[in-house]
XYZ file of N, CA and C in Angstrom:
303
model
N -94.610 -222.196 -102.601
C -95.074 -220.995 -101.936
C -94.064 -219.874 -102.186
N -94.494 -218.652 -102.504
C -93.379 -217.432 -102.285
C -92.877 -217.043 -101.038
N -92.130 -216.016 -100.818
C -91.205 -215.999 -100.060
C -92.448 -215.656 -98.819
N -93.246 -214.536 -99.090
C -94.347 -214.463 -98.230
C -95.397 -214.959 -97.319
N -95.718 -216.148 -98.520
C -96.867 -217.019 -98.100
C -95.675 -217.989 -97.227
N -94.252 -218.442 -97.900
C -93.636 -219.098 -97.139
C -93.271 -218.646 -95.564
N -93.138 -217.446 -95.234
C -92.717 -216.853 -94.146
C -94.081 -216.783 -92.905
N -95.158 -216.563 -93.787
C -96.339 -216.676 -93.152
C -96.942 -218.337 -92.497
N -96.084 -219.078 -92.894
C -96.693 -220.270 -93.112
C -95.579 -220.755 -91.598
N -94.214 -220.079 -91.950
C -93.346 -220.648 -90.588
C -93.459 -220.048 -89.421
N -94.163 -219.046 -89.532
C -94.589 -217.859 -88.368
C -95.717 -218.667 -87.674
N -96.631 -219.020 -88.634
C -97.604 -219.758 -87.660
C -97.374 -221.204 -86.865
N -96.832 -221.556 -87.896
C -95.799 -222.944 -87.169
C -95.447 -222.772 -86.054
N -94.674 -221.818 -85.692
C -94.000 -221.104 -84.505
C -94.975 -220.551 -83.561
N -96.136 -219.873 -83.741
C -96.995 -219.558 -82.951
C -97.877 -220.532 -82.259
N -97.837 -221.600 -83.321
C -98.451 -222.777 -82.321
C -97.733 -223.457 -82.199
N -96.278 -223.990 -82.331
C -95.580 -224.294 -80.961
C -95.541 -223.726 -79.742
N -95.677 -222.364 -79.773
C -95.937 -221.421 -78.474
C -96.846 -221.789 -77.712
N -97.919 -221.720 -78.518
C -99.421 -222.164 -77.913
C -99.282 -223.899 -77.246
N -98.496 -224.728 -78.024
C -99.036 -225.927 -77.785
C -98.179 -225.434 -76.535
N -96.752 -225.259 -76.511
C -96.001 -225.148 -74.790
C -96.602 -224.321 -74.077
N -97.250 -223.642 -74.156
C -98.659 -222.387 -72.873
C -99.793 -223.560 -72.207
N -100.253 -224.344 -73.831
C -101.275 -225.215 -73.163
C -100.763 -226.690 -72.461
N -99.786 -226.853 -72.859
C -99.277 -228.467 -71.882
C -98.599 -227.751 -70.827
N -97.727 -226.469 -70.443
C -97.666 -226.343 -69.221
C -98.672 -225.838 -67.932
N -99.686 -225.627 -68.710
C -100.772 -225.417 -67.988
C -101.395 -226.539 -67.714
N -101.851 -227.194 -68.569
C -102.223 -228.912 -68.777
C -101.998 -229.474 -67.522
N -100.095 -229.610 -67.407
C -99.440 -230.149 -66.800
C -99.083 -229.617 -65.562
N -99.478 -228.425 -64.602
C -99.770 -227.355 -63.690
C -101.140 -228.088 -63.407
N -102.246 -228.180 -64.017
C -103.353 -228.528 -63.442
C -103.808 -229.804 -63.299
N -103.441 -230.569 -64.148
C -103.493 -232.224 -64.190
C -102.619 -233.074 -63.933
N -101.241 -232.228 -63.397
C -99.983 -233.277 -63.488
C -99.533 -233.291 -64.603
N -98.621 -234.188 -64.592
C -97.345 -234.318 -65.845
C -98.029 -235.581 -66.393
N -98.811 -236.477 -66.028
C -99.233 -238.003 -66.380
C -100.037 -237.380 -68.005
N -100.560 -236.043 -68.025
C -101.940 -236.133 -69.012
C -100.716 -235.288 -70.169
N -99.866 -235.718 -70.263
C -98.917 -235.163 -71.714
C -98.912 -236.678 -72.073
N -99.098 -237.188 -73.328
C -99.657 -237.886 -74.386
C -97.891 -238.359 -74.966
N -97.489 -237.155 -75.346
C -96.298 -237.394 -76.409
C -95.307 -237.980 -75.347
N -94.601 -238.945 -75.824
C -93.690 -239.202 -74.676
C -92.411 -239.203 -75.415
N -92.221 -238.464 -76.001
C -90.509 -237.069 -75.598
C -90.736 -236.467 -75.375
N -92.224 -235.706 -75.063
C -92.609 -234.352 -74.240
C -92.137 -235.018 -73.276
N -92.805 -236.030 -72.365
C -93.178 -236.415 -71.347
C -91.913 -236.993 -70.874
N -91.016 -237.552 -71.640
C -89.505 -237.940 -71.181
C -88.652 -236.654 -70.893
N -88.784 -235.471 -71.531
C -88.219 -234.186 -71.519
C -88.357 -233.519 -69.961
N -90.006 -233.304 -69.767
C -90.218 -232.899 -68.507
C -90.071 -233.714 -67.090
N -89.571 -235.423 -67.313
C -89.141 -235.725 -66.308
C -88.003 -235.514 -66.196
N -87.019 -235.565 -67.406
C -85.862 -235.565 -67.039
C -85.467 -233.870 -66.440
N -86.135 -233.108 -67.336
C -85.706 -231.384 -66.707
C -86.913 -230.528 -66.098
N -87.634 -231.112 -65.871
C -88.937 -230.352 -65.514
C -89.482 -229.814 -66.502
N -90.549 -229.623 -66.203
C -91.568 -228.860 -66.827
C -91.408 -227.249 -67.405
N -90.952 -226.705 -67.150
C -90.212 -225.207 -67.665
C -88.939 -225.760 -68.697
N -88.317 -226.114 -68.318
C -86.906 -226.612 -69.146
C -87.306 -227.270 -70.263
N -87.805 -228.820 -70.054
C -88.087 -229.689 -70.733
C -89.609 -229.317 -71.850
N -90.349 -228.694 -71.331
C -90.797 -228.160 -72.525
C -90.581 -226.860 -73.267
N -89.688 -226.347 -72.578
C -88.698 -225.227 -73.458
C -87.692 -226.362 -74.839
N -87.403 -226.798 -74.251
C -86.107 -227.930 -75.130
C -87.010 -228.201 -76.254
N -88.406 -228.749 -75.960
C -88.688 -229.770 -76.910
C -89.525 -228.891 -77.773
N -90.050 -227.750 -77.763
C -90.631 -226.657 -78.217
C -89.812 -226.078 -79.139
N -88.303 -225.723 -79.080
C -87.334 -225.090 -79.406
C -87.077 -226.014 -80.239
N -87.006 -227.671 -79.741
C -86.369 -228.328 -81.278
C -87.711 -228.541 -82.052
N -88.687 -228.126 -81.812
C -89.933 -228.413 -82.731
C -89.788 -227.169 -83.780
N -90.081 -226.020 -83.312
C -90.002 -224.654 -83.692
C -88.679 -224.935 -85.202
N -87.314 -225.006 -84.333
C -86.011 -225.117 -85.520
C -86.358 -226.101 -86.386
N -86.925 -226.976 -86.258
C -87.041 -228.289 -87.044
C -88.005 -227.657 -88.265
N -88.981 -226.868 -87.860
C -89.884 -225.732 -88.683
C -89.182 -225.173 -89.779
N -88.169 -223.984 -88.931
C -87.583 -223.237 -89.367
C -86.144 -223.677 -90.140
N -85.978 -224.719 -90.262
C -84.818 -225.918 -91.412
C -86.013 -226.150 -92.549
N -87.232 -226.521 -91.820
C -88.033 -227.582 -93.268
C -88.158 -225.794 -93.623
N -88.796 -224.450 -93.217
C -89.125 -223.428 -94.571
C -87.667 -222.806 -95.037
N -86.095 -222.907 -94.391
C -85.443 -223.273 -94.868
C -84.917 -223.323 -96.490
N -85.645 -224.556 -96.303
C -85.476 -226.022 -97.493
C -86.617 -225.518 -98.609
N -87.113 -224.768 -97.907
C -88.420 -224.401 -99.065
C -89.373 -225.470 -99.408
N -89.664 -225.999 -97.797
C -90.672 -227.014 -97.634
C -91.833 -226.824 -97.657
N -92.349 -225.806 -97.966
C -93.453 -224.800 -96.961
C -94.889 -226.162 -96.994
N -95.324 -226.911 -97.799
C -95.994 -227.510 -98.121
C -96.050 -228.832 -96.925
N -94.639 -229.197 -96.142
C -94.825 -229.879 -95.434
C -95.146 -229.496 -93.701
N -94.786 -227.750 -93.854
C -94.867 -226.702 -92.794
C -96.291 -226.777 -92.549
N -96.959 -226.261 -93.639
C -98.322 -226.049 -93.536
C -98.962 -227.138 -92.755
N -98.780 -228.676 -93.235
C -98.995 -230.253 -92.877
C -98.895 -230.359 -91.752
N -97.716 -230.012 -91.006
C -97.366 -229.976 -89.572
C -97.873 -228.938 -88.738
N -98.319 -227.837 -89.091
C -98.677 -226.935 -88.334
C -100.890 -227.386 -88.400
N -101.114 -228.166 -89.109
C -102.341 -228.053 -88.897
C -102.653 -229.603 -87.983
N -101.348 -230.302 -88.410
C -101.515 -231.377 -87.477
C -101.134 -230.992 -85.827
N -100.510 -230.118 -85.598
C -100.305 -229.658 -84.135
C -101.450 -229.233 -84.132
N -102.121 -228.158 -84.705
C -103.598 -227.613 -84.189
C -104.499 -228.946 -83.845
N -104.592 -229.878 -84.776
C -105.646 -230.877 -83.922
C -105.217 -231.641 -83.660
N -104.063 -232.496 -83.302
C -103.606 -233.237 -82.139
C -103.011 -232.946 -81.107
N -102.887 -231.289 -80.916
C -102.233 -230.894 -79.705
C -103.030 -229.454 -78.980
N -103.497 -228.527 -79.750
C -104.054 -227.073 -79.939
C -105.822 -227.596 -79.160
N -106.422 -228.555 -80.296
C -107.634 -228.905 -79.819
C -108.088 -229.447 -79.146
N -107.230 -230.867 -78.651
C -107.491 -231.528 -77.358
C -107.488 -230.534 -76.147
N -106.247 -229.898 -76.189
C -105.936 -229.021 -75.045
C -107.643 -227.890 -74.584
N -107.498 -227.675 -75.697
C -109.018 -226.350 -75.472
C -109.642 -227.232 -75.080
N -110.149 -228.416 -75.872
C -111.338 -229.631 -75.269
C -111.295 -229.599 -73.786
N -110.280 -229.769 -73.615
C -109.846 -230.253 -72.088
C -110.195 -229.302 -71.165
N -109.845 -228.051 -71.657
C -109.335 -227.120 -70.703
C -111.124 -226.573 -70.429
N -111.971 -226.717 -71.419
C -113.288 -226.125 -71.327
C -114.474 -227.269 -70.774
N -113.996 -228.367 -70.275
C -114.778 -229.542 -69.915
C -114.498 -229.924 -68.541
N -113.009 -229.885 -68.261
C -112.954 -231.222 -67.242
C -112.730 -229.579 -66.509
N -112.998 -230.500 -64.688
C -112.431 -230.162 -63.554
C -111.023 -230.700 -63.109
N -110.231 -230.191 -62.665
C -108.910 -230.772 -62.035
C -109.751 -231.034 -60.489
């Protein structure tokens, strides 16, 4: 990828880490802490709460991003950012547009 498409590619990475920490602290505000799935999310927010602990684990998701475009990974950026959209981005909407708390 060029420097562009590469920069574009870690920006969105980053925007849906944002998104995924908006939608699990909301998630986790309306359903409890039990309905977070990942458990180093879920070890994070017991050990520091829910504000902290998914600040931490967001932040090392995000840098971990921003090392792989870095490295001039962009190809594995892209990989990871579409796997957060549907194992983390889409459940959440599913959820959020179906169930009652």
């Amino acid at each position: 990828a060029d420097d562009l498409s590469g920069n574009a590619l870690v920006i969105g990475f980053i925007l849906v880490q944002c998104l995924d920490g908006i939608f699990t602290y909301v998630g986790i505000a309306t359903f409890g802490p039990a309905i977070e799935a990942n458990p180093l999310v879920s070890s994070a927010i017991a050990i520091a709460g829910p504000g902290a602990g998914l600040t931490a684990a967001k932040l090392l998701a995000a840098s971990c991003g921003i090392v792989l475009h870095l490295l001039r990974v962009h190809g594995l950026v892209a990989a990871l950012t579409m796997f957060y959209v549907a194992v983390a981005l889409v459940p959440w909407a599913g959820l959020f547009l179906t169930a009652t708390p």
